[in-house]
XYZ file of C-alpha atoms in Angstrom:
635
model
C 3.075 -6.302 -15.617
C 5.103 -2.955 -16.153
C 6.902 -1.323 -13.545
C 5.406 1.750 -11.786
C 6.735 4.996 -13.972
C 8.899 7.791 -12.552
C 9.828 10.451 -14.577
C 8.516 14.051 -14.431
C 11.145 16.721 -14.956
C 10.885 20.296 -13.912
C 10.333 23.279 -16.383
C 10.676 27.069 -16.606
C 7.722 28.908 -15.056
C 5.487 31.062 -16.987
C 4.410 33.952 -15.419
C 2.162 36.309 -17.880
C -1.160 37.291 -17.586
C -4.037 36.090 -20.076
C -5.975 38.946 -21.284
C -9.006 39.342 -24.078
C -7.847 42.793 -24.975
C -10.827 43.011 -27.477
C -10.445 45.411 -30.254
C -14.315 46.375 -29.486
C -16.961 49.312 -30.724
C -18.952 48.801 -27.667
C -16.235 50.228 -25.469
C -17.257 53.741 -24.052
C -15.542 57.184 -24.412
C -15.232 57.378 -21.061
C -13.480 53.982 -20.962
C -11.169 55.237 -23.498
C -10.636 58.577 -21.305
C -9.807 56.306 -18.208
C -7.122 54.517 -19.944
C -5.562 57.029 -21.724
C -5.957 59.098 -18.071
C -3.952 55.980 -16.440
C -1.760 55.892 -19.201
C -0.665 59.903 -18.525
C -0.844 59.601 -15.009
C 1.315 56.578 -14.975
C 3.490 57.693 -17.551
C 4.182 61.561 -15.410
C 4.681 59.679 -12.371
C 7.297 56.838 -13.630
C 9.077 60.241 -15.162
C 9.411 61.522 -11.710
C 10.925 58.607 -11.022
C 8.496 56.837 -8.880
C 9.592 53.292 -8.488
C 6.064 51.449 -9.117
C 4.751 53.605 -11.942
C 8.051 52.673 -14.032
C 7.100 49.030 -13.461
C 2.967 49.045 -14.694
C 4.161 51.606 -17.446
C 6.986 48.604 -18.550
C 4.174 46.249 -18.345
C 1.628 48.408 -20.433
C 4.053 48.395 -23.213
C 5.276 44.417 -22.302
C 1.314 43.285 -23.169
C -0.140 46.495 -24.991
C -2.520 47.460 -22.235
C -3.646 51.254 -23.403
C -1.163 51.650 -25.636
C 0.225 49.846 -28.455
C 2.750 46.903 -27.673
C 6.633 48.092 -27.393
C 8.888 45.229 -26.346
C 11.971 48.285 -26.306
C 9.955 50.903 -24.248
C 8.606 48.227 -21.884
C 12.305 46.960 -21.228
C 13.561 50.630 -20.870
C 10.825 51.400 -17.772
C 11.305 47.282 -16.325
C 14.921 47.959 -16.175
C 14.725 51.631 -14.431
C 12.000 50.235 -11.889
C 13.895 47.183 -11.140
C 17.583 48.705 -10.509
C 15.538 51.027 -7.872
C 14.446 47.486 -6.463
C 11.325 46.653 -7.401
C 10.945 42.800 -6.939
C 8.084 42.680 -9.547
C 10.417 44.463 -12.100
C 13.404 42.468 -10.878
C 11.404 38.884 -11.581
C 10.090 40.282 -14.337
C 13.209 41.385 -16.244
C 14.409 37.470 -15.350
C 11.326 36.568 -17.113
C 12.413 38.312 -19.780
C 15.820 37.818 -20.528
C 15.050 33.792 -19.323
C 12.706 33.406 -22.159
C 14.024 35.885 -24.756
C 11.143 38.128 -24.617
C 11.582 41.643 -26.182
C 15.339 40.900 -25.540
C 17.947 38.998 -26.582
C 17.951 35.535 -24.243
C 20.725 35.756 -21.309
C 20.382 33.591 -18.974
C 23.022 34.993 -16.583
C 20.993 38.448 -16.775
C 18.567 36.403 -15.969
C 19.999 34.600 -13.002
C 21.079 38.364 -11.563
C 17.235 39.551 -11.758
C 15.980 36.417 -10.176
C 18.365 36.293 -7.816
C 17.434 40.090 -6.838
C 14.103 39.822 -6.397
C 14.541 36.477 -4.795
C 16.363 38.329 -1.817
C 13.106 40.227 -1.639
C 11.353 36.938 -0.990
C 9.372 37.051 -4.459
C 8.170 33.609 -4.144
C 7.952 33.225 -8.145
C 11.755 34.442 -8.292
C 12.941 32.071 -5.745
C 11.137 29.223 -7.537
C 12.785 30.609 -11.328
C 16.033 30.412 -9.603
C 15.603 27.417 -8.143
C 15.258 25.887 -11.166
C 18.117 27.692 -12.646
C 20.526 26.042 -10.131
C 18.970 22.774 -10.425
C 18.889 22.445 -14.517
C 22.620 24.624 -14.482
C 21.160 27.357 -16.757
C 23.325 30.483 -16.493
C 24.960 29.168 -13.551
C 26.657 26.333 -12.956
C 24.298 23.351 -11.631
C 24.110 23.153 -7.869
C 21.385 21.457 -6.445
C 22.252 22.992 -2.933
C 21.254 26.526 -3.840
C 18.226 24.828 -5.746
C 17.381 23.412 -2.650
C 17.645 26.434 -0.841
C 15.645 28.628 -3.330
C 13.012 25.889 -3.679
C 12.576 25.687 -0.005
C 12.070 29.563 0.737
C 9.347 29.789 -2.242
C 7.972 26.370 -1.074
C 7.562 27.714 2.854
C 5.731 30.430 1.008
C 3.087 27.886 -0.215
C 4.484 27.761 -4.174
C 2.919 24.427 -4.969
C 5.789 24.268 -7.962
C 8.520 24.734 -5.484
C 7.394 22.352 -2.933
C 6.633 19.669 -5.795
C 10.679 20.066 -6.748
C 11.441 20.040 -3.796
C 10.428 16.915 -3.086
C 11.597 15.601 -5.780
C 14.941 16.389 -4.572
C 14.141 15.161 -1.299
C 12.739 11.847 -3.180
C 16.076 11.388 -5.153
C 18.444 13.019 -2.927
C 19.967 15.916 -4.703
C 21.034 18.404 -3.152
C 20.114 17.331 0.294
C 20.699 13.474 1.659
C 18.205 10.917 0.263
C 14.820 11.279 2.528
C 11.640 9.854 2.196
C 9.973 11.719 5.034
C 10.809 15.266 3.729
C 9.857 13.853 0.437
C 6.420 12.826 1.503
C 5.934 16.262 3.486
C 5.942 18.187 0.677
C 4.435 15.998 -2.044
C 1.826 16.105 -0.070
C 1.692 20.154 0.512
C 1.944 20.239 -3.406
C -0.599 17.661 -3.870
C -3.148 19.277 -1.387
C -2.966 22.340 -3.505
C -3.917 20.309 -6.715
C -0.307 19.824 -8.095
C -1.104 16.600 -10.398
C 2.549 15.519 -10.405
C 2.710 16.120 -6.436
C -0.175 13.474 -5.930
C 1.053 10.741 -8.884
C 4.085 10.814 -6.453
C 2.250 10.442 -3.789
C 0.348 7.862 -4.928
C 4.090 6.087 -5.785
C 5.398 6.636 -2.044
C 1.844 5.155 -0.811
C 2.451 2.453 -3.152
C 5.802 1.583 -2.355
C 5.689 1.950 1.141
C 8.403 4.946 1.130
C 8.866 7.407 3.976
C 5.033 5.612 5.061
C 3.723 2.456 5.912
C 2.609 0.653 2.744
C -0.958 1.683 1.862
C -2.604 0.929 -1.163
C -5.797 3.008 -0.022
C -4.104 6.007 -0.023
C -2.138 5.368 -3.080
C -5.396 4.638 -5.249
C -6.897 8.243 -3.541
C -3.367 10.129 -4.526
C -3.207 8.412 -8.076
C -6.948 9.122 -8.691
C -6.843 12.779 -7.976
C -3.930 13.033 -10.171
C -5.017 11.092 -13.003
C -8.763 12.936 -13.347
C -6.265 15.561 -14.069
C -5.090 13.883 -16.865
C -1.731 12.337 -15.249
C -0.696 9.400 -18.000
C 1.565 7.959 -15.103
C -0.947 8.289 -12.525
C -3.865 6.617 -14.947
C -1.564 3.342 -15.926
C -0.251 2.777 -12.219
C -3.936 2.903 -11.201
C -4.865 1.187 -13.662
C -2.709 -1.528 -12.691
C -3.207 -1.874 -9.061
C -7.279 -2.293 -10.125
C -5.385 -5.037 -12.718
C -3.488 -6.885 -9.915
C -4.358 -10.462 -8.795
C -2.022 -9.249 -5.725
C -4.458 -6.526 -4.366
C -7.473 -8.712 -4.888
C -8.817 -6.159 -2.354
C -8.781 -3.738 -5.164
C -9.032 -6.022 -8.101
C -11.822 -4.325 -10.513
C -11.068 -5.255 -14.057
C -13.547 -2.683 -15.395
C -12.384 0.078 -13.633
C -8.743 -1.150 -14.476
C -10.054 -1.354 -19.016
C -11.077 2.484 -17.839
C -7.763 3.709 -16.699
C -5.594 1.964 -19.021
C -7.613 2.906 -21.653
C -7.652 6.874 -21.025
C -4.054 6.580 -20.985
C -3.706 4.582 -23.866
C -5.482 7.335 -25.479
C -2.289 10.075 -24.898
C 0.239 7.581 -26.132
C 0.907 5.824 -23.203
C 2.429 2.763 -24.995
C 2.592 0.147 -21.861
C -0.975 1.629 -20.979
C -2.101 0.436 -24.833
C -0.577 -2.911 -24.487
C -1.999 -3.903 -21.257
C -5.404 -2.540 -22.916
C -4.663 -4.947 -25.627
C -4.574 -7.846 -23.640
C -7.922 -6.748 -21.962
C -9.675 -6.796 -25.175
C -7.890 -10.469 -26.372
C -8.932 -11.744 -22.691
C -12.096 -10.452 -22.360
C -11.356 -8.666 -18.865
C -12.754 -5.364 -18.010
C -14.692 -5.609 -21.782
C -15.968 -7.796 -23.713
C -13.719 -9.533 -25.782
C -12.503 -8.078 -28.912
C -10.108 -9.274 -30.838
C -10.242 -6.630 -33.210
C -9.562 -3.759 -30.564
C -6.998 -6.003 -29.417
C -5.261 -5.971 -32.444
C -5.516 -1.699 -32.358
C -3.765 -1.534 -29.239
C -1.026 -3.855 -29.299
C -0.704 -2.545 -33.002
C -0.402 0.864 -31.448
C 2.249 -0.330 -28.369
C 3.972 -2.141 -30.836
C 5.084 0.550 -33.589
C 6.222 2.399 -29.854
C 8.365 -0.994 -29.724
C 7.005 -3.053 -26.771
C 8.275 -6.552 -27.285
C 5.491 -7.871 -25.823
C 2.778 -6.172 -28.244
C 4.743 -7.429 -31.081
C 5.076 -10.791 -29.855
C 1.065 -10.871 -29.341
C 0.391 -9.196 -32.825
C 2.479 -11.829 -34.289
C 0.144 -14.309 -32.497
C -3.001 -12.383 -33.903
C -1.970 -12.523 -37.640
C -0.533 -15.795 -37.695
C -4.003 -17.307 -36.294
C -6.246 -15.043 -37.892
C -7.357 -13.079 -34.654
C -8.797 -10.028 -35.131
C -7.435 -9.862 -38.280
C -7.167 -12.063 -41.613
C -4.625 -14.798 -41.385
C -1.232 -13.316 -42.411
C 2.093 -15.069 -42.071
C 4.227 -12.055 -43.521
C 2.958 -9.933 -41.095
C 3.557 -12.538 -38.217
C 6.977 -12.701 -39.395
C 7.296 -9.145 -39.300
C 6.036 -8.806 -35.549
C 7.875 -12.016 -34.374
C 11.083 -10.605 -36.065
C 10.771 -7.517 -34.162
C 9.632 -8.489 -30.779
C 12.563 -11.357 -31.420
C 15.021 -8.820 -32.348
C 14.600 -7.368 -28.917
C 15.160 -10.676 -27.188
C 11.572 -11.827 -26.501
C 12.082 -15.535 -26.358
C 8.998 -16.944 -27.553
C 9.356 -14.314 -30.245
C 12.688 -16.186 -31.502
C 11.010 -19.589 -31.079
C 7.843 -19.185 -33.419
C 10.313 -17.336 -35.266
C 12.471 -20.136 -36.014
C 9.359 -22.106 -36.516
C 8.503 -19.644 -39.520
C 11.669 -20.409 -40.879
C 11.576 -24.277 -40.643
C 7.786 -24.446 -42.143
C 8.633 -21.324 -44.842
C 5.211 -19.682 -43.511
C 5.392 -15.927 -44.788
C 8.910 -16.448 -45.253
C 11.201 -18.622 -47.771
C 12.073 -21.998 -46.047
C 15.443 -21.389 -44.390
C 16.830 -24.179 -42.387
C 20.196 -21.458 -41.511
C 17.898 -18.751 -39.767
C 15.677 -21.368 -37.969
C 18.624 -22.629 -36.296
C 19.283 -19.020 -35.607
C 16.387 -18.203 -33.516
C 15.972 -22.039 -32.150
C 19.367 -21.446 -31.159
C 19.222 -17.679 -29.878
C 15.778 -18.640 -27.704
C 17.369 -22.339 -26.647
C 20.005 -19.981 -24.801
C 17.171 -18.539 -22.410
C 15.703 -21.769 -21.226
C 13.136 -22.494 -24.161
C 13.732 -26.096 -24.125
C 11.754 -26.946 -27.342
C 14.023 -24.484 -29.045
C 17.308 -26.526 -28.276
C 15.125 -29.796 -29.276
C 14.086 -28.687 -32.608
C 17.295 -27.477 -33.322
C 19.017 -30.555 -32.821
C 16.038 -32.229 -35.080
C 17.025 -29.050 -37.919
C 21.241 -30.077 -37.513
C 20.472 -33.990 -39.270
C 18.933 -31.907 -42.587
C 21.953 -29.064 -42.805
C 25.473 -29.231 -43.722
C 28.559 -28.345 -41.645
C 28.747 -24.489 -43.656
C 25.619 -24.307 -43.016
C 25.395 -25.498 -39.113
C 28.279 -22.874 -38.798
C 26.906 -20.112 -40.176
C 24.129 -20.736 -38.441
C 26.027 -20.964 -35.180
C 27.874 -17.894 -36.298
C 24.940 -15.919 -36.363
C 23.557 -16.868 -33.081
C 26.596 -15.852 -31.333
C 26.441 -12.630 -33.265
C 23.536 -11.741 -32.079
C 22.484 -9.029 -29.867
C 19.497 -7.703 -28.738
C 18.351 -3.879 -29.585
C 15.634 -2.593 -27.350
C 13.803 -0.022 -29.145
C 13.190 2.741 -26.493
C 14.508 5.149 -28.614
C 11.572 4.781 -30.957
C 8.894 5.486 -28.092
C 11.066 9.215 -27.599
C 10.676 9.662 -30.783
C 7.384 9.494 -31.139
C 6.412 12.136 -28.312
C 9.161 14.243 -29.567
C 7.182 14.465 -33.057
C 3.790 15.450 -31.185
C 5.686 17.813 -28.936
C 7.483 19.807 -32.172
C 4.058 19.860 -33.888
C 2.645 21.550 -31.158
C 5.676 24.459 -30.932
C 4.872 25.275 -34.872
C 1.757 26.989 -33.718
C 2.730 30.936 -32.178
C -0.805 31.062 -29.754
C -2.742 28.334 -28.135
C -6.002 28.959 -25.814
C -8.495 26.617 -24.416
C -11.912 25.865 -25.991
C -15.168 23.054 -25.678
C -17.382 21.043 -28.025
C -21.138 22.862 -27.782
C -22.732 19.973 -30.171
C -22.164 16.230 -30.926
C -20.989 17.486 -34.823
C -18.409 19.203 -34.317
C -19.367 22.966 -33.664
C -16.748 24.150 -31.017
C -16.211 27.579 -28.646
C -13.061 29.366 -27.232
C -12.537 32.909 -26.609
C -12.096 35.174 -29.639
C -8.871 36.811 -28.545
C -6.916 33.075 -29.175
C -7.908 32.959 -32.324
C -7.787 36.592 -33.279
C -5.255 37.786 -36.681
C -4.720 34.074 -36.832
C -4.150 32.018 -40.367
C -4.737 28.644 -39.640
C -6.999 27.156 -36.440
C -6.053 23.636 -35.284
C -8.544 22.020 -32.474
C -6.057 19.209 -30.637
C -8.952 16.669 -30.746
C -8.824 13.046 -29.277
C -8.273 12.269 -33.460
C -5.465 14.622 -33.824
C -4.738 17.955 -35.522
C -8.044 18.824 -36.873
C -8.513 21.825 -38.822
C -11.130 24.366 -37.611
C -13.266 27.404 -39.484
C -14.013 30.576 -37.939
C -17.753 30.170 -38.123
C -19.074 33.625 -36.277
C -17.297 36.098 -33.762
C -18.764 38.642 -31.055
C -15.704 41.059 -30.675
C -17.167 42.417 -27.759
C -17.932 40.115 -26.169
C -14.470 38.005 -26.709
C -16.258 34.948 -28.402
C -15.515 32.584 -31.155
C -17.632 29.671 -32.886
C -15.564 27.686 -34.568
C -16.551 24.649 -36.763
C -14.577 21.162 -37.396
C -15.607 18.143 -39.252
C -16.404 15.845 -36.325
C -19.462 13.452 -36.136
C -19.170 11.707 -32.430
C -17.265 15.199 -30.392
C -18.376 14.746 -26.692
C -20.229 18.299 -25.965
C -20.805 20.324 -22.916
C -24.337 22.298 -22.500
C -24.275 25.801 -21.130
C -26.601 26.868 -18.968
C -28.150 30.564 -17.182
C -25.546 32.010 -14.949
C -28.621 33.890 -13.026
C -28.926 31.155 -10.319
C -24.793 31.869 -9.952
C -24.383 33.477 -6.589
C -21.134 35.487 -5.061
C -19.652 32.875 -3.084
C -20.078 29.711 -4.986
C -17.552 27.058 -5.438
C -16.288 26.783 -9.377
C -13.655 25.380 -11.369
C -12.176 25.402 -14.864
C -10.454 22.856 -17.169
C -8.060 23.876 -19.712
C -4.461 24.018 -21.196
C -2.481 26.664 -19.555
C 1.341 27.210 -20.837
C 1.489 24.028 -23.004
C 5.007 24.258 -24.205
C 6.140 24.586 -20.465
C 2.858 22.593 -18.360
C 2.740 19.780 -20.887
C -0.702 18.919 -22.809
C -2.532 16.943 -20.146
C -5.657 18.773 -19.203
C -5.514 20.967 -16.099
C -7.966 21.622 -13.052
C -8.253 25.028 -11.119
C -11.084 26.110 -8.726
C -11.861 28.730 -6.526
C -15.178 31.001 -5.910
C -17.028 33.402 -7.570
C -15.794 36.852 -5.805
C -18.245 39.589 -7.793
C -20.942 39.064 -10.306
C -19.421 41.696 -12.338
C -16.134 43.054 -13.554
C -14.035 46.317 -13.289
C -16.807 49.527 -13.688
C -18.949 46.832 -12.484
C -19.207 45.320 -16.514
C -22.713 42.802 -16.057
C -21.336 40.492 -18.472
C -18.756 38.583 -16.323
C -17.743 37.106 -13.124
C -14.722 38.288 -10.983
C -13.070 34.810 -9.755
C -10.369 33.523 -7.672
C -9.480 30.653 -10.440
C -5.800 31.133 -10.985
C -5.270 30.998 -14.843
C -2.231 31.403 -17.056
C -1.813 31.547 -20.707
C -3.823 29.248 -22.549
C -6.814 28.743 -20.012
C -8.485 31.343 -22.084
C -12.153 29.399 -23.431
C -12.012 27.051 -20.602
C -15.469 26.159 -18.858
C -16.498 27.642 -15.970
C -18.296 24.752 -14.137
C -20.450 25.461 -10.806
C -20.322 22.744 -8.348
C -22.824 20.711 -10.057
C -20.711 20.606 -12.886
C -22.725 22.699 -14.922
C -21.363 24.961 -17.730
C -22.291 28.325 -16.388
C -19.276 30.629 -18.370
C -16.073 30.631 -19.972
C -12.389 32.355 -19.103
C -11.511 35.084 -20.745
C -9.241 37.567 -19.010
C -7.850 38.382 -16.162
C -7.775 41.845 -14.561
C -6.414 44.953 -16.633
C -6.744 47.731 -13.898
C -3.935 49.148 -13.800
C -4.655 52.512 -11.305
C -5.765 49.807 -8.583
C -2.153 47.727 -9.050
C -0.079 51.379 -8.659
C -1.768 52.038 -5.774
C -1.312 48.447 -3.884
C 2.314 48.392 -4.962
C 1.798 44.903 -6.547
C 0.155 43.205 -9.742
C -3.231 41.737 -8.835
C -3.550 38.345 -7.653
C -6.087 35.717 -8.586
C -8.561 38.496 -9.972
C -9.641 36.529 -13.300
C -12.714 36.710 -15.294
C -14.911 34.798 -16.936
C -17.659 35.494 -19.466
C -21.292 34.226 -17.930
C -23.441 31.786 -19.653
C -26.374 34.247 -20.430
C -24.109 36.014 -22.411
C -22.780 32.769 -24.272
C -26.430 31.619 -24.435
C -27.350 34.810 -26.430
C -24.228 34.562 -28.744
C -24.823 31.179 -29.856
C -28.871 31.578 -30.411
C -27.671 34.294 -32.947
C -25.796 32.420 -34.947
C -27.513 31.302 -38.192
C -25.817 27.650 -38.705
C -27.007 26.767 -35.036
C -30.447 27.463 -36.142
C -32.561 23.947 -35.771
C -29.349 22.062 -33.634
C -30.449 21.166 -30.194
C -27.966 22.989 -28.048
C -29.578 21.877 -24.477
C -30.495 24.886 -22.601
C -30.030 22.718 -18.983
C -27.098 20.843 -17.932
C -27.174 17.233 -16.398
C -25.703 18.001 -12.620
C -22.437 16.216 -12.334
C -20.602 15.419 -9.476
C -16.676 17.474 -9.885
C -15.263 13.863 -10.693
C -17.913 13.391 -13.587
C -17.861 16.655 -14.685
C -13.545 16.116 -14.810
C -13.891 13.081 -16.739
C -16.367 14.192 -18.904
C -14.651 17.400 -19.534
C -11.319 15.390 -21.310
C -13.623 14.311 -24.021
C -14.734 17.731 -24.895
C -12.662 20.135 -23.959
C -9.424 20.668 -26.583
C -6.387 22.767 -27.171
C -7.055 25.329 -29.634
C -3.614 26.104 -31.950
C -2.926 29.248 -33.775
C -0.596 30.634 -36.777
């Protein structure tokens, strides 16, 4: 078995808000009077030089919010708001100049702004610069002051900052190695939901680090993070269920489950130890042909092991038809890597010319090369192959053994998620979107996909190209159409039953090119059952979202559909007169309204989209929610 995985690095933080912003005919003349009245007001005050009106008036031009977007005019009222010390402004203006928004990228700029409204005690700034020590961007690396940054956002409950700062704790940067602080605020990350946090955890619990060794709590810690989508988390539980040395835990089914989901996001030790499942017939029944997938898979990632076993599978006709050329190709690169057993049916090959040209030379080689690690039928069979070979040959033969060297083929497995990652950053908007039928007809909020050329659903089968199939602008919602046959959907149900109060949650894909592309889990309550001017067609909720939760499900507590995330508040006479941008005010579409939209549109017409949802416990409705719910790529 594979050793438990530990590597999760820390990235930039995005902070933007997600916002419809429908160009819409259904908006009122009044509306438009209020904005352009908030725009005038806000615009004569930050004149006068009021401090907070100069920051909402730079982020009305930052995200276009009553008047059209100007990235020059939104950095000229940031900058004059945040050198009369607004912290907003101040973080802000980081933001900017860290990412190279609407200016050109300077990270030392950036370090000053941070580091300004940091000495506020802007949590968000304090984490930014943090992470500015700790990765030596525009300053030079020092894992003290990232320490010290991480910890003041972190003892203001920034789940981010007290997940690094554990980290640091964990590998003793910055502060001296210690497993109790470590564990302290894992676990204040993980109990606020922070997947990495609780796969950490899970490894502490499992180790017996900082904590008495407990393989209870580990399983609860790696479960929570890997129904969040956590690769690591899913192949570490995954094995513990696998393990003849937790018999206590031993469930080979449950074990098929967990490697399988993450053999599905390219985990390549995950699609190995799948493999073997299949060829043994443990946790499924046995397959030889879906063993051959997955070790086929683990093996073009370069495990030694998978190529060893495909060898195995062609050369005896598992799974596959019976072919020696290919067995030579697996065995040669499994041997290559210094498998043994690899380099001793290798040498075989050689000896009997199967799938190869009988070579007497090269099956000393490998009888020779795998004799040298204890295979003792190696060393016999090459003292059988000496009586038929001359001396040149016997030593070039011995010439090439002690030639050889193994190459471990790691760099192939970065490769590979480096190609997935730079396919992802072609695309200039991503959002968040669900399956509604079984073929392939697919929802997300209109404003993802709006002035866009080309639609690409990230489905469990790839890149899949996706047609705009029929759009209610004023509503903010998009149909979209791929050609799938087998797509997992999720039923939508009436939000009237939906109460102010309730407990809901949301899956979705917030800030890919910074959060990764493992599915993500938020949840909070519903606060209103409507929206600013009291709009009936949404719910005001506490579910934090960021870019790229937009077309996420809204699930109630019986994991029923009952809206979608659109937008987040746009108010901004309310923020001017708090001082502060809103927090956690986010809305969502409700499912009446989603209902309606999809019972007008023509190519639904005979499909049975279920008007009732089967109730779901949150862990079923999480699971379930991976095989239907999708990134949604733009150009």
């Amino acid at each position: 078995m594979k050793k438990t995985l530990i590597l999760i690095a820390a990235c930039l933080m995005l902070v933007e808000v997600v916002s419809a912003d429908p160009k819409s005919t259904s908006d009122s003349n009044n509306n438009a009077d209020e904005k352009s009245s908030s725009f005038d007001s806000t615009l004569k005050e930050a004149k006068k030089g009021d401090v907070k009106a100069q920051f909402f008036l730079g982020f009305m031009y930052a995200h276009g919010k009553g008047v059209p977007r100007n990235d020059k005019k939104a950095f000229k009222w940031l900058n004059k708001s945040a050198e009369q010390g607004h912290a907003d402004a101040q973080h802000f203006l980081g933001l900017k100049y860290g990412l190279g928004k609407g200016v050109s990228q300077d990270y030392k700029k950036a370090v000053k702004w941070f580091t300004k409204a940091a000495e506020q005690g802007h949590n968000d700034a304090q984490y930014n610069l943090g992470l500015m020590y700790k990765n030596g961007t525009g300053v030079p690396k020092d894992d003290k002051k990232a320490v010290k940054w991480f910890t003041k956002a972190a003892e203001q409950g920034h789940n981010d900052a007290q997940y690094n700062l554990g980290l640091m704790y964990y590998n003793g940067e910055g502060v001296p190695h210690d497993y109790k602080n470590a564990l302290k605020w894992y676990s204040k990350a993980a109990e606020q939901g922070h997947a990495s946090a609780q796969f950490y955890l899970g490894v502490m619990y499992n180790n017996g680090e900082g904590v008495p060794q407990d393989y209870k709590m580990a399983v609860k810690w790696y479960t929570k993070a890997a129904e969040q989508g956590a690769t690591g988390a899913q192949y570490n539980l995954a094995l513990i269920y696998n393990s003849n040395d937790k018999v206590v835990f031993q469930d080979f089914e449950k074990a098929a489950k967990w490697f399988t989901k993450a053999a599905e996001q390219g985990y390549a030790d995950a699609q190995y130890n799948l493999g073997l499942m299949y060829a043994n017939g443990e946790g499924a029944p046995k397959d030889d042909k879906k063993a051959v997938k997955w070790f086929t898979k683990a093996a073009e990632q370069g495990v030694d092991e998978a190529q060893y076993n495909l060898g195995v599978m062609y050369y005896n006709g598992e799974g596959v038809p019976k072919d020696d050329k290919k067995a030579v190709k697996w065995y040669t690169k499994s041997a290559e890597q210094g498998k043994a057993k690899a380099q001793y049916n290798l040498g075989l090959m050689y000896y009997n010319g199967e799938g190869v040209p009988k070579d007497y030379i090269h099956a000393y080689k490998w009888f020779s090369i795998a004799a040298s690690q204890g295979v003792e039928i190696a060393a016999e069979n090459r003292n059988v192959i000496t009586k038929l070979m001359t001396s040149s040959q016997i030593a070039k033969a011995q010439r090439l053994s002690s030639e050889f060297e193994p190459k471990k083929q790691d760099a192939s497995r970065k490769k590979t998620y480096e190609t997935k990652a730079s396919s992802i950053s072609d695309f200039k908007m991503s959002g968040t979107g669900f399956f509604i039928t079984g073929d392939g007809y697919f929802i997300t909020a209109y404003h993802v996909i709006k002035d866009s050329d080309s639609i690409r659903i990230a489905s469990s089968d790839g890149l899949k190209k996706a047609s705009l199939v029929s759009a209610d602008y004023a509503n903010d919602l998009a149909l979209l159409k791929i050609e799938k046959e087998d797509a997992e959907a999720l039923s939508i149900i009436s939000s009237k039953e939906v109460t102010t109060g309730d407990k809901v949650f949301t899956m979705g894909y917030p800030n890919i090119q910074l959060q990764g592309t493992e599915i993500k889990y938020t949840d909070g309550t519903i606060n209103s059952l409507s929206g600013t001017s009291n709009d009936p067609r949404v719910f005001q909720v506490s579910v934090a979202v960021q870019p790229g939760s937009s077309g996420g499900p809204l699930f109630n507590s019986d994991g029923e559909v009952v809206g979608m995330m659109v937008s987040v508040l746009d108010d901004f006479r309310a923020a001017i007169k708090t001082g502060s941008l809103p927090q956690n005010v986010n809305y969502a579409i409700k499912g009446s309204f989603l209902l309606s939209f999809l019972e007008s549109v023509p190519q639904l017409h005979g499909l049975s989209l279920k008007s009732t949802n089967q109730k779901l416990s949150r862990k079923e409705a999480i699971e379930k929610s991976s095989k239907a719910v999708f990134i949604v790529l733009c150009k």
